[in-house]
mmCIF file of C-alpha atoms in Angstrom:
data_model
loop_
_atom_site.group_PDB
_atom_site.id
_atom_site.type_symbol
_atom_site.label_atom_id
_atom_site.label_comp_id
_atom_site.label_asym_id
_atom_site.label_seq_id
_atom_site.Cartn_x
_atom_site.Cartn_y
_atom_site.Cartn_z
ATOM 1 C CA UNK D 20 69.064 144.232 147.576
ATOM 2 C CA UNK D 21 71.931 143.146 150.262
ATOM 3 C CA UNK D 22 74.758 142.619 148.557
ATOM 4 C CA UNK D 23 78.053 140.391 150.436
ATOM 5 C CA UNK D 24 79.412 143.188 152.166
ATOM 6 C CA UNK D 25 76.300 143.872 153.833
ATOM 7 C CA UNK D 26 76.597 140.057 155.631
ATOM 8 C CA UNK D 27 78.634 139.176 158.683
ATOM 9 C CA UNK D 28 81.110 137.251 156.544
ATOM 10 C CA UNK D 29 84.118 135.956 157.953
ATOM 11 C CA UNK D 30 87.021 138.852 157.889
ATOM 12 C CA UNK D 31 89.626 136.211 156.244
ATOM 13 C CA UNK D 32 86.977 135.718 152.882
ATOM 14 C CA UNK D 33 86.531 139.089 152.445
ATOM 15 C CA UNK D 34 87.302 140.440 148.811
ATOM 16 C CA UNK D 35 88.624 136.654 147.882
ATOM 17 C CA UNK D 36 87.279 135.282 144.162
ATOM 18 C CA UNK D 37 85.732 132.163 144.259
ATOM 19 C CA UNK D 38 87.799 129.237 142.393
ATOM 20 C CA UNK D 39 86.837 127.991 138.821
ATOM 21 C CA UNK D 40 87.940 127.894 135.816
ATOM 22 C CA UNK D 41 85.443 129.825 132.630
ATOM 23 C CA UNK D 42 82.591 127.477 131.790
ATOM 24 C CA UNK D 43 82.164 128.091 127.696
ATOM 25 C CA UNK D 44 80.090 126.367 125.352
ATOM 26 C CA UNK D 45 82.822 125.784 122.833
ATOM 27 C CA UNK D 46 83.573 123.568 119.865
ATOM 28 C CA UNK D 47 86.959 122.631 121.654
ATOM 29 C CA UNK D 48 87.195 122.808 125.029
ATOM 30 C CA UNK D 49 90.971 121.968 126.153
ATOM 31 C CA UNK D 50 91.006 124.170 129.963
ATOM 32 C CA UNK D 51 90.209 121.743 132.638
ATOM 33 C CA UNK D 52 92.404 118.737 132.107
ATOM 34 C CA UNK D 53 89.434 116.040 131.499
ATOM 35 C CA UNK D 54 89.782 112.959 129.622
ATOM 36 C CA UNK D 55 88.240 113.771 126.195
ATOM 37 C CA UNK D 56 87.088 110.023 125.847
ATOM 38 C CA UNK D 57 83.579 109.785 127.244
ATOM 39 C CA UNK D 58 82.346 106.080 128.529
ATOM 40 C CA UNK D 59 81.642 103.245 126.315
ATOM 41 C CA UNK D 60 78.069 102.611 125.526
ATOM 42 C CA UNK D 61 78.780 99.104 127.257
ATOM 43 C CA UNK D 62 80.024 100.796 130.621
ATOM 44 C CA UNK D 63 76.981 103.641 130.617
ATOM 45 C CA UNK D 64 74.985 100.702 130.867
ATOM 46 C CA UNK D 65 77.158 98.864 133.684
ATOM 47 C CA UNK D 66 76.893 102.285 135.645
ATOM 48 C CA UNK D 67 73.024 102.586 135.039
ATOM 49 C CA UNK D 68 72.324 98.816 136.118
ATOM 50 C CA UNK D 69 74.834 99.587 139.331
ATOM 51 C CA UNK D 70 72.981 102.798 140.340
ATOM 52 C CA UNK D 71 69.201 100.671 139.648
ATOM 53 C CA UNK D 72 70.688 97.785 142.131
ATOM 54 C CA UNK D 73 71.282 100.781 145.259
ATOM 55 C CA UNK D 74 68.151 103.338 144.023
ATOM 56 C CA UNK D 75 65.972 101.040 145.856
ATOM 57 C CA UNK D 76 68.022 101.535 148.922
ATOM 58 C CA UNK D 77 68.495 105.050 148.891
ATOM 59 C CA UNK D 78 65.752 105.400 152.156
ATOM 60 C CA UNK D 79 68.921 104.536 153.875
ATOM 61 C CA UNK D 80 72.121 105.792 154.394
ATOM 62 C CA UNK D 81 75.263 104.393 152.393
ATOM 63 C CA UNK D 82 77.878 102.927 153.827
ATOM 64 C CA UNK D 83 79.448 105.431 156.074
ATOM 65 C CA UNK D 84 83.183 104.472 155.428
ATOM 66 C CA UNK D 85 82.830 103.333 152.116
ATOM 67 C CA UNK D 86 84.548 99.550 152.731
ATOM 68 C CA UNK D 87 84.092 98.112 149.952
ATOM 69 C CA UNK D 88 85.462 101.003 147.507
ATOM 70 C CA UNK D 89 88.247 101.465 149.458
ATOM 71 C CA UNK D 90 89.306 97.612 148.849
ATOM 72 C CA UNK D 91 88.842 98.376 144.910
ATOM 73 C CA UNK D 92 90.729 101.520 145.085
ATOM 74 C CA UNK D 93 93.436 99.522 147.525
ATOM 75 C CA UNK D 94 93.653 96.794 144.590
ATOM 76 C CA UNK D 95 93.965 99.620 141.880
ATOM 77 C CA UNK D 96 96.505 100.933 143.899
ATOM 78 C CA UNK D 97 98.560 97.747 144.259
ATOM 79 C CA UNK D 98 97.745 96.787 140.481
ATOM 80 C CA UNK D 99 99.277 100.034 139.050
ATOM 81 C CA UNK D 100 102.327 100.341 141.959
ATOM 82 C CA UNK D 101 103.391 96.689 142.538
ATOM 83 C CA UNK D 102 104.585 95.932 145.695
ATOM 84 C CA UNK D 103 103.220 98.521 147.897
ATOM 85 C CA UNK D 104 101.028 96.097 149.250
ATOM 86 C CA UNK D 105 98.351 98.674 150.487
ATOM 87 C CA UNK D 106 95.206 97.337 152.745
ATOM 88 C CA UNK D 107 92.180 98.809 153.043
ATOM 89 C CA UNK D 108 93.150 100.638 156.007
ATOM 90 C CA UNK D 109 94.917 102.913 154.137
ATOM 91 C CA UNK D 110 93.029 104.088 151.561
ATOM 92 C CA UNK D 111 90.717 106.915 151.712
ATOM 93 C CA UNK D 112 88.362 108.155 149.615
ATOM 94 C CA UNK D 113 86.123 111.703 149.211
ATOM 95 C CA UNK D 114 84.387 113.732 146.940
ATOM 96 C CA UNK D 115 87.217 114.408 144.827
ATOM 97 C CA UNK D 116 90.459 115.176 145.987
ATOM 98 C CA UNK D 117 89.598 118.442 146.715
ATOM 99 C CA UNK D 118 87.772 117.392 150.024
ATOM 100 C CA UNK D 119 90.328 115.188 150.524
ATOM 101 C CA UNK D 120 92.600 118.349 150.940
ATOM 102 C CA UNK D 121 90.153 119.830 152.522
ATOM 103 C CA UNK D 122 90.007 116.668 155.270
ATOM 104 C CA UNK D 123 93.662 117.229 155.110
ATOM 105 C CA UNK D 124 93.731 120.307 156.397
ATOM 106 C CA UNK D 125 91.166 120.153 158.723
ATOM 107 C CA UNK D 126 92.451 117.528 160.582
ATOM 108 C CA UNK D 127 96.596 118.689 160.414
ATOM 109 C CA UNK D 128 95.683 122.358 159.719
ATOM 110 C CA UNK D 129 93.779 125.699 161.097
ATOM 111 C CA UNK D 130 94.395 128.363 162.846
ATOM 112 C CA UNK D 131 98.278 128.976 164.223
ATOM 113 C CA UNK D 132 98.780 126.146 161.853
ATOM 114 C CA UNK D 133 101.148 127.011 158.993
ATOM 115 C CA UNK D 134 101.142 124.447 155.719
ATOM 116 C CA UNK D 135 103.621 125.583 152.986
ATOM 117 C CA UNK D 136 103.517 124.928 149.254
ATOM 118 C CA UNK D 137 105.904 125.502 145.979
ATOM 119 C CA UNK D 138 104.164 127.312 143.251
ATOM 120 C CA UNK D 139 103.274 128.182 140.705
ATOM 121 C CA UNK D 140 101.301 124.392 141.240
ATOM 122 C CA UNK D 141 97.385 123.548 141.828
ATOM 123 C CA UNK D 142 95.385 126.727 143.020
ATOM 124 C CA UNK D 143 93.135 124.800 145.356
ATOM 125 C CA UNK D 144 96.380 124.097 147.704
ATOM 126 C CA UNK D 145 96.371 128.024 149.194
ATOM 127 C CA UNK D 146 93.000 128.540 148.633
ATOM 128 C CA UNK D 147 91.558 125.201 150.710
ATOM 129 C CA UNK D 148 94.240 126.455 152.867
ATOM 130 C CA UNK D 149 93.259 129.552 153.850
ATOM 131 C CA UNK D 150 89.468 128.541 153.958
ATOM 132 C CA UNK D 151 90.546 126.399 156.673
ATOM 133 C CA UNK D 152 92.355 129.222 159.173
ATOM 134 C CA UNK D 153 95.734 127.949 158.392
ATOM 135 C CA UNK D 154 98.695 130.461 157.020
ATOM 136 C CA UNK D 155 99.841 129.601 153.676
ATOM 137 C CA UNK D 156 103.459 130.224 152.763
ATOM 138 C CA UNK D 157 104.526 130.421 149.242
ATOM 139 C CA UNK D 158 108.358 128.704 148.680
ATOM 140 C CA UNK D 159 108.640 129.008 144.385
ATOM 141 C CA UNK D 160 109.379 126.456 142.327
ATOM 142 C CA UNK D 161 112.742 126.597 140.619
ATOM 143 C CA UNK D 162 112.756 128.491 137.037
ATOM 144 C CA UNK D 163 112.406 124.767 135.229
ATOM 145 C CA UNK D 164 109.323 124.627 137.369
ATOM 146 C CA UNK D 165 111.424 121.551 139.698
ATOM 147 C CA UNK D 166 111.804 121.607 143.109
ATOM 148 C CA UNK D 167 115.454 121.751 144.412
ATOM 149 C CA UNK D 168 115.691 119.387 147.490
ATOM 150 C CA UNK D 169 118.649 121.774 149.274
ATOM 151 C CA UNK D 170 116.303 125.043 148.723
ATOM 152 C CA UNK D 171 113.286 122.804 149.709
ATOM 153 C CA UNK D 172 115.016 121.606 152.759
ATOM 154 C CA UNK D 173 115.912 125.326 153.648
ATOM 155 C CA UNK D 174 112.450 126.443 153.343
ATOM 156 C CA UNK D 175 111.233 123.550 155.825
ATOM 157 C CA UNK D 176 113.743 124.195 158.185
ATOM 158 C CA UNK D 177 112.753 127.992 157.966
ATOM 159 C CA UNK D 178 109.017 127.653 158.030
ATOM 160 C CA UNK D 179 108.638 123.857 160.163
ATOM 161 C CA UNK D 180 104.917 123.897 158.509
ATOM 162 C CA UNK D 181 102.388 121.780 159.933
ATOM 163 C CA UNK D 182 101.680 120.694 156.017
ATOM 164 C CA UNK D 183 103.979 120.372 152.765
ATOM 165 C CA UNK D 184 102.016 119.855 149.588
ATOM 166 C CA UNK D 185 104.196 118.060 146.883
ATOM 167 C CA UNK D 186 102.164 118.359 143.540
ATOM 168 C CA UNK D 187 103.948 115.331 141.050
ATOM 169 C CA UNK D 188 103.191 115.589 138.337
ATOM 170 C CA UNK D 189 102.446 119.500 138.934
ATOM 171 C CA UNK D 190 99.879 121.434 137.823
ATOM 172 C CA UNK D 191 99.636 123.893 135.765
ATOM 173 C CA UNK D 192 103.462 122.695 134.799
ATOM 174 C CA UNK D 193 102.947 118.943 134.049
ATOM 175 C CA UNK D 194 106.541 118.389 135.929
ATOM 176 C CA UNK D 195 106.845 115.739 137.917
ATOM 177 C CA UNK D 196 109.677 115.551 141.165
ATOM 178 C CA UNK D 197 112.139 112.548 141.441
ATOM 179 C CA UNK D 198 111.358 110.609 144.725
ATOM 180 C CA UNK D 199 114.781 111.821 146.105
ATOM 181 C CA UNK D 200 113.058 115.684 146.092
ATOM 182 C CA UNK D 201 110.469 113.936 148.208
ATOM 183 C CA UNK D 202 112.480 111.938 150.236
ATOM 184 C CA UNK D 203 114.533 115.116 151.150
ATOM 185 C CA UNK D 204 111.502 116.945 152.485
ATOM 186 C CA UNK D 205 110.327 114.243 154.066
ATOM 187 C CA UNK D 206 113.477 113.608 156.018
ATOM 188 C CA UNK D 207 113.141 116.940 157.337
ATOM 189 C CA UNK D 208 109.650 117.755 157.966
ATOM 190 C CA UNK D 209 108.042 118.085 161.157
ATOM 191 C CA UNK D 210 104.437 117.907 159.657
ATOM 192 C CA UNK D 211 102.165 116.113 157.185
ATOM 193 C CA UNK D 212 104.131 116.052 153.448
ATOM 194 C CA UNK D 213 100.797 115.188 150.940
ATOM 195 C CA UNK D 214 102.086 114.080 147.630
ATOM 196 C CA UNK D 215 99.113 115.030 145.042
ATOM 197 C CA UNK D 216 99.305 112.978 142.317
ATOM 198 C CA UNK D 217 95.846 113.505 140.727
ATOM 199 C CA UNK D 218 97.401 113.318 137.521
ATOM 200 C CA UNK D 219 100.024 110.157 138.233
ATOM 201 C CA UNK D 220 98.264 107.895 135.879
ATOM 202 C CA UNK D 221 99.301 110.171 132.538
ATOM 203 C CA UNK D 222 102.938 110.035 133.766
ATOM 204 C CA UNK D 223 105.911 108.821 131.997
ATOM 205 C CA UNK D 224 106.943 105.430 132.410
ATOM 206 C CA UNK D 225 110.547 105.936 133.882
ATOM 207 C CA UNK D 226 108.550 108.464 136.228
ATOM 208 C CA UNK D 227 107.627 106.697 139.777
ATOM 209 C CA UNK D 228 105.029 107.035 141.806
ATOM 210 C CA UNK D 229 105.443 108.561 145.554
ATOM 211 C CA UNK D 230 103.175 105.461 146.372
ATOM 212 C CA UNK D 231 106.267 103.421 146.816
ATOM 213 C CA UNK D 232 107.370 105.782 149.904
ATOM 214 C CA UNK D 233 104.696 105.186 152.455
ATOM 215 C CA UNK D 234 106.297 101.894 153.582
ATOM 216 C CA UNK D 235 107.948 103.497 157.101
ATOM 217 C CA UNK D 236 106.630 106.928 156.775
ATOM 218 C CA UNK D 237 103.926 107.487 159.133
ATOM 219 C CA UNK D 238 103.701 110.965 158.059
ATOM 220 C CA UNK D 239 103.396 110.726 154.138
ATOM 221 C CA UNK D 240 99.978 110.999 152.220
ATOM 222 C CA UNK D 241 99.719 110.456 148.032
ATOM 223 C CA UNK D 242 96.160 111.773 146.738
ATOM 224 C CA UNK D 243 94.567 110.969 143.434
ATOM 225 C CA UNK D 244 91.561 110.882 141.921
ATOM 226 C CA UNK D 245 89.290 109.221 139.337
ATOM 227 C CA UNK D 246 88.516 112.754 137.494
ATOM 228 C CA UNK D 247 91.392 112.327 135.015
ATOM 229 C CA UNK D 248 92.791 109.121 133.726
ATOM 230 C CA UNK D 249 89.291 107.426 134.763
ATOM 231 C CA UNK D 250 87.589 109.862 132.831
ATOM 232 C CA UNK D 251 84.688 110.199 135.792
ATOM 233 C CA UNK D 252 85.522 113.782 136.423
ATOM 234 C CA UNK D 253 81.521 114.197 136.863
ATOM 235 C CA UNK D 254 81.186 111.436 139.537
ATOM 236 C CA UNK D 255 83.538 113.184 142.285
ATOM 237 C CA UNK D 256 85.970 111.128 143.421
ATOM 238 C CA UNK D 257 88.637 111.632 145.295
ATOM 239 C CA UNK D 258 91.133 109.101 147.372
ATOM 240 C CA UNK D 259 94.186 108.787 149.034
ATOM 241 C CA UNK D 260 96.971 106.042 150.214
ATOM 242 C CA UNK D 261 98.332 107.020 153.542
ATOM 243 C CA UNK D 262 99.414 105.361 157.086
ATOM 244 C CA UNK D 263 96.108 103.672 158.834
ATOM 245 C CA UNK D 264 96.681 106.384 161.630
ATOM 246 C CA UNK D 265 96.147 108.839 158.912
ATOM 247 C CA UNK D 266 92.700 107.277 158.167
ATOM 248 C CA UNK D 267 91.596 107.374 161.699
ATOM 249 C CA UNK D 268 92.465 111.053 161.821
ATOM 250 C CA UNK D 269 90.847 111.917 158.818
ATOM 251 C CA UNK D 270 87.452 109.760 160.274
ATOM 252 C CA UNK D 271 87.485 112.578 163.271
ATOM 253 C CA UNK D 272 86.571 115.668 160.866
ATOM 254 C CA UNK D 273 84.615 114.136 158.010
ATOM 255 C CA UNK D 274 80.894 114.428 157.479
ATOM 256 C CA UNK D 275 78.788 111.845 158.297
ATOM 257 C CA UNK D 276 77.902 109.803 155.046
ATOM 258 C CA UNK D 277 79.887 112.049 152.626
ATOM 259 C CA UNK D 278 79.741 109.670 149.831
ATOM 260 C CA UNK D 279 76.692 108.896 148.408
ATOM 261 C CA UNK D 280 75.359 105.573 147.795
ATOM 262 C CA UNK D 281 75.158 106.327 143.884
ATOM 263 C CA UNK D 282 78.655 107.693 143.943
ATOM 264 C CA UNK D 283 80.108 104.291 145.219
ATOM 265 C CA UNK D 284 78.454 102.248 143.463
ATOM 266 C CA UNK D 285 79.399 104.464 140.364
ATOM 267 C CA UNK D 286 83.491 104.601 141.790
ATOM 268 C CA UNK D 287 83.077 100.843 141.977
ATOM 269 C CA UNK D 288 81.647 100.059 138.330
ATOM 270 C CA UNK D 289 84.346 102.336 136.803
ATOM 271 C CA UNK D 290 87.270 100.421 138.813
ATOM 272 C CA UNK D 291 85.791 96.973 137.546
ATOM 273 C CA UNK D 292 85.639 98.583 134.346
ATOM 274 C CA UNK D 293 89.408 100.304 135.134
ATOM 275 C CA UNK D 294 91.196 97.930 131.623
ATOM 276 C CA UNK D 295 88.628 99.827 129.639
ATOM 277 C CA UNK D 296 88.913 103.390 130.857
ATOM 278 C CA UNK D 297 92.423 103.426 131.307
ATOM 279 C CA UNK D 298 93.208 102.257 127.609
ATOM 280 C CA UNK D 299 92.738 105.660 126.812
ATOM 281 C CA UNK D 300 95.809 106.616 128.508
ATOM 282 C CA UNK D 301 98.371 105.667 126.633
ATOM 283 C CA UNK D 302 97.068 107.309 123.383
ATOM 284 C CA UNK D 303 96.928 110.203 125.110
ATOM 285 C CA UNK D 304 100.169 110.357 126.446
ATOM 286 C CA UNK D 305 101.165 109.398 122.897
ATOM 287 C CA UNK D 306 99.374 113.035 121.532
ATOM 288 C CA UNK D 307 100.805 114.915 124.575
ATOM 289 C CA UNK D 308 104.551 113.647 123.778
ATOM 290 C CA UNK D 309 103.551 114.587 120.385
ATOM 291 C CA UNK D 310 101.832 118.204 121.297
ATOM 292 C CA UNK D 311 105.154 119.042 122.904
ATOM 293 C CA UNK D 312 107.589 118.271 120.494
ATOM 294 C CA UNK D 313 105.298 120.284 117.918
ATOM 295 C CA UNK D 314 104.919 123.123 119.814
ATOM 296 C CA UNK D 315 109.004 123.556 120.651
ATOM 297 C CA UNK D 316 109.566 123.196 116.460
ATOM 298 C CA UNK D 317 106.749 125.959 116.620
ATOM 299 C CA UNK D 318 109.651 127.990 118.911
ATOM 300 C CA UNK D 319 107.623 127.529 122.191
ATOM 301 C CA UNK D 320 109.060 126.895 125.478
ATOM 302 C CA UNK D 321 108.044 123.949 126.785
ATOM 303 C CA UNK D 322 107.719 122.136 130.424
ATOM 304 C CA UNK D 323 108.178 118.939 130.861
ATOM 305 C CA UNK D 324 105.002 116.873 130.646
ATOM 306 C CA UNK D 325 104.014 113.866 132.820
ATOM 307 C CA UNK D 326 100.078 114.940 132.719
ATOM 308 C CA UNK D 327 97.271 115.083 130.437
ATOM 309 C CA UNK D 328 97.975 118.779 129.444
ATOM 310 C CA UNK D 329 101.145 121.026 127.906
ATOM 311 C CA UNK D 330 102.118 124.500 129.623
ATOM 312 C CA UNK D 331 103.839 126.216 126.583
ATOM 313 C CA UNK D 332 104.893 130.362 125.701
ATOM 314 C CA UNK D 333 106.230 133.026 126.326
ATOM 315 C CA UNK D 334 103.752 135.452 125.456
ATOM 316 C CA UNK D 335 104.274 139.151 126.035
ATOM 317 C CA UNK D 336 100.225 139.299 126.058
ATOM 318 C CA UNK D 337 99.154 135.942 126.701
ATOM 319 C CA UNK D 338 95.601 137.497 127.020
ATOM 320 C CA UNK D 339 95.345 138.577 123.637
ATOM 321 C CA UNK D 340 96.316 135.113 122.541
ATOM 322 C CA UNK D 341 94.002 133.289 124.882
ATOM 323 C CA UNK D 342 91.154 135.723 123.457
ATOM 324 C CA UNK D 343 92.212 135.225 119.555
ATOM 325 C CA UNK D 344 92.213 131.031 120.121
ATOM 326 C CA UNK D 345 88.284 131.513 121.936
ATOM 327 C CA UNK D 346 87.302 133.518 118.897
ATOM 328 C CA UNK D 347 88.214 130.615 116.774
ATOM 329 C CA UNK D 348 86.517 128.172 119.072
ATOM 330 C CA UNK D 349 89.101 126.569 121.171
ATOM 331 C CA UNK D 350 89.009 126.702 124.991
ATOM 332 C CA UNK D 351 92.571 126.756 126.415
ATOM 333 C CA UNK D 352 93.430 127.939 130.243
ATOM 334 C CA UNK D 353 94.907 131.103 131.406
ATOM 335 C CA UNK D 354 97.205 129.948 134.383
ATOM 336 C CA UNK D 355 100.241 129.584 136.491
ATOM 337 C CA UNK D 356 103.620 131.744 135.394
ATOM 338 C CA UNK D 357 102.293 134.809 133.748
ATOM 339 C CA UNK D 358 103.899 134.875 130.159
ATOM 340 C CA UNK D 359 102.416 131.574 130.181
ATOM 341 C CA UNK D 360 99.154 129.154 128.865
ATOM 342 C CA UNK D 361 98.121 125.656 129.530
ATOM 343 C CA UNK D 362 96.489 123.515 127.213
ATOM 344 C CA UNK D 363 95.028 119.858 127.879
ATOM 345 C CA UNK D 364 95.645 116.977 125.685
ATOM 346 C CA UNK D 365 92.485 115.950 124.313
ATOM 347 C CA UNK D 366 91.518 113.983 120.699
ATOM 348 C CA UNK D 367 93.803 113.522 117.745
ATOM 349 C CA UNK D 368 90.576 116.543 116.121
ATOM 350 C CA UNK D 369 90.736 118.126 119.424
ATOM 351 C CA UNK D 370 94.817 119.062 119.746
ATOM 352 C CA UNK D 371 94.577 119.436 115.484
ATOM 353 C CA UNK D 372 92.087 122.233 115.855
ATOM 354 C CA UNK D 373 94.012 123.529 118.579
ATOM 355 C CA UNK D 374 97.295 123.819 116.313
ATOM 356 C CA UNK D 375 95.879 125.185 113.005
ATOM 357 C CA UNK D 376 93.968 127.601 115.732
ATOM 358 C CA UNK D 377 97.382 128.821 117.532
ATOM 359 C CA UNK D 378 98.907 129.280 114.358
ATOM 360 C CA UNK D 379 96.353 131.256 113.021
ATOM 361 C CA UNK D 380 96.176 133.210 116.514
ATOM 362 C CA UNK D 381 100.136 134.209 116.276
ATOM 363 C CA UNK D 382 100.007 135.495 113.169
ATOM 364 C CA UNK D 383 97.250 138.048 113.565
ATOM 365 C CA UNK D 384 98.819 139.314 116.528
ATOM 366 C CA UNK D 385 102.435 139.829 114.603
#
């Protein structure tokens, strides 16, 4: 049988593990950061009646540049940032914002390119990265998991990357960075600086959005996505807000027809829909405010959380811990810093079983 070694694979791939995180069939699965709250029966039937109105079209191709979802995402956009005053010229959307990095990079990246990064922060960032022939460079986060805009600066001004990925809030840390740590990079790079905020919509509410930035900044891009807060992880969709230029750059390396009729017209019910879906996001930020201060009277250390999810320890064997909460059902992730573990925030039954489970977890390993 040939095995991958035996095929002319590219030299850069070699002995590289392909991303994802384990895929369990669990009681309580709290590792990828979805919304636990599943469409209303009312909306699964506003999705199934938009996807009948295209399925007699689908003998022809969708619309190419997706128009008329990027005017619904432009009027999210403006609804939940006032006064940004985005058009549909600068909005962009994707299959999740995962090819929108991967657009990203394409079109501001490859090879002799170099795009840098502060981690620990989302995986994808130096893995689309290198997958696209441009260098990554590593330049830490600060111990509290922040970015300090003076050590940010010097790493700009050392490296001048072609890229700086911003994560706010962060993954797997749930921190988020004051505008004036963005504003100092962006002052000083001579690149693309990509705010990813696929998680912006769980953030606190003195916590502001990069959004209100691109007003003057040519340069600037802010992803999300509908995976989280929309609870649409399963429909794939990614977007961002950027300068129109960016758009037209982005148009010169992206497939033909990447988003399928059924996703828009999916995107498009769940934005018209976006009152509904979104209510579930301030209960949830209510049980992560409330995960966190239980788990620091627990003795945990605890980052600051403006996501859907809580990275808490230290463990000495955060393995052992990770195996002894599976064996009792609940799903949690094994990421970022490496004393540490990340849980998401998901039902009121979801984060209880998760508690009575991690208690029950620390004391058989005392």
């Amino acid at each position: 049988m040939t095995s991958l070694g035996d095929l002319p694979l590219r030299d850069d791939l070699r002995g590289r593990e392909p991303y994802g995180a384990p895929q369990l069939d669990v009681p309580y699965a709290l590792n990828t950061n979805e919304n636990p709250y599943p469409p209303s029966e009312r909306l699964v039937k506003a999705i199934g009646e938009a996807v009948m109105d295209v399925a007699g079209t689908l003998n022809r191709y969708p619309d190419r540049d997706a128009v008329a979802l990027r005017e619904d995402l432009a009027a999210f956009l403006n609804a939940d940032t006032p006064g940004v005053g985005l058009t549909t010229s600068q909005v962009w959307a994707a299959n999740g914002s995962n090819e929108i990095i991967q657009q990203i990079l394409q079109a501001f990246g490859g090879t002799g390119r170099t795009a840098l990064g502060f981690e620990p922060s989302y995986s994808m960032h130096p893995i689309i990265t290198g997958v696209s022939g441009t260098r990554w460079v590593n330049a830490f986060r600060d111990e509290d998991f922040g970015i300090d805009p003076a050590r940010a600066i010097a790493a700009v001004e050392e490296h001048r990357p072609d890229i700086v990925f911003l994560t706010s809030p962060n993954n797997p840390t749930g921190t988020a960075l004051p505008l004036a740590a963005i504003e100092a990079v962006l002052d000083v790079a001579p690149g693309m600086v990509v705010v990813d905020e696929a998680y912006a919509e769980f953030r606190r509410k003195e916590t502001p959005s990069a959004l209100t930035l691109l007003d003057g900044r040519p340069r600037l891009i802010v992803t999300r996505t509908m995976s989280k807060a929309f609870a649409m992880a399963g429909a794939r969709l990614g977007y961002l807000a950027a300068a129109p230029a960016v758009v037209e750059a982005l148009l010169l390396v992206r497939l033909p027809y990447h988003l399928s009729a059924v996703t828009q017209a999916v995107a498009r019910t769940a934005l018209a829909h976006g009152e509904e879906l979104l209510g579930g996001v301030e209960a949830l930020r209510r049980e992560r405010d409330d995960l966190v201060a239980w788990l620091r009277a627990e003795g945990f250390r605890v980052a600051d959380s403006d996501a859907n999810f809580v990275l808490f320890g230290t463990f000495p064997d955060r393995r052992k811990v990770w195996d002894a909460l599976l064996e009792r059902g609940v799903l949690i992730r094994e990421v970022g810093p490496p004393e540490w573990l990340r849980v998401s925030v998901g039902t009121p039954a979801e984060t209880a079983a998760f508690r009575t489970a991690l208690r029950e977890a620390l004391k058989e390993s005392l």
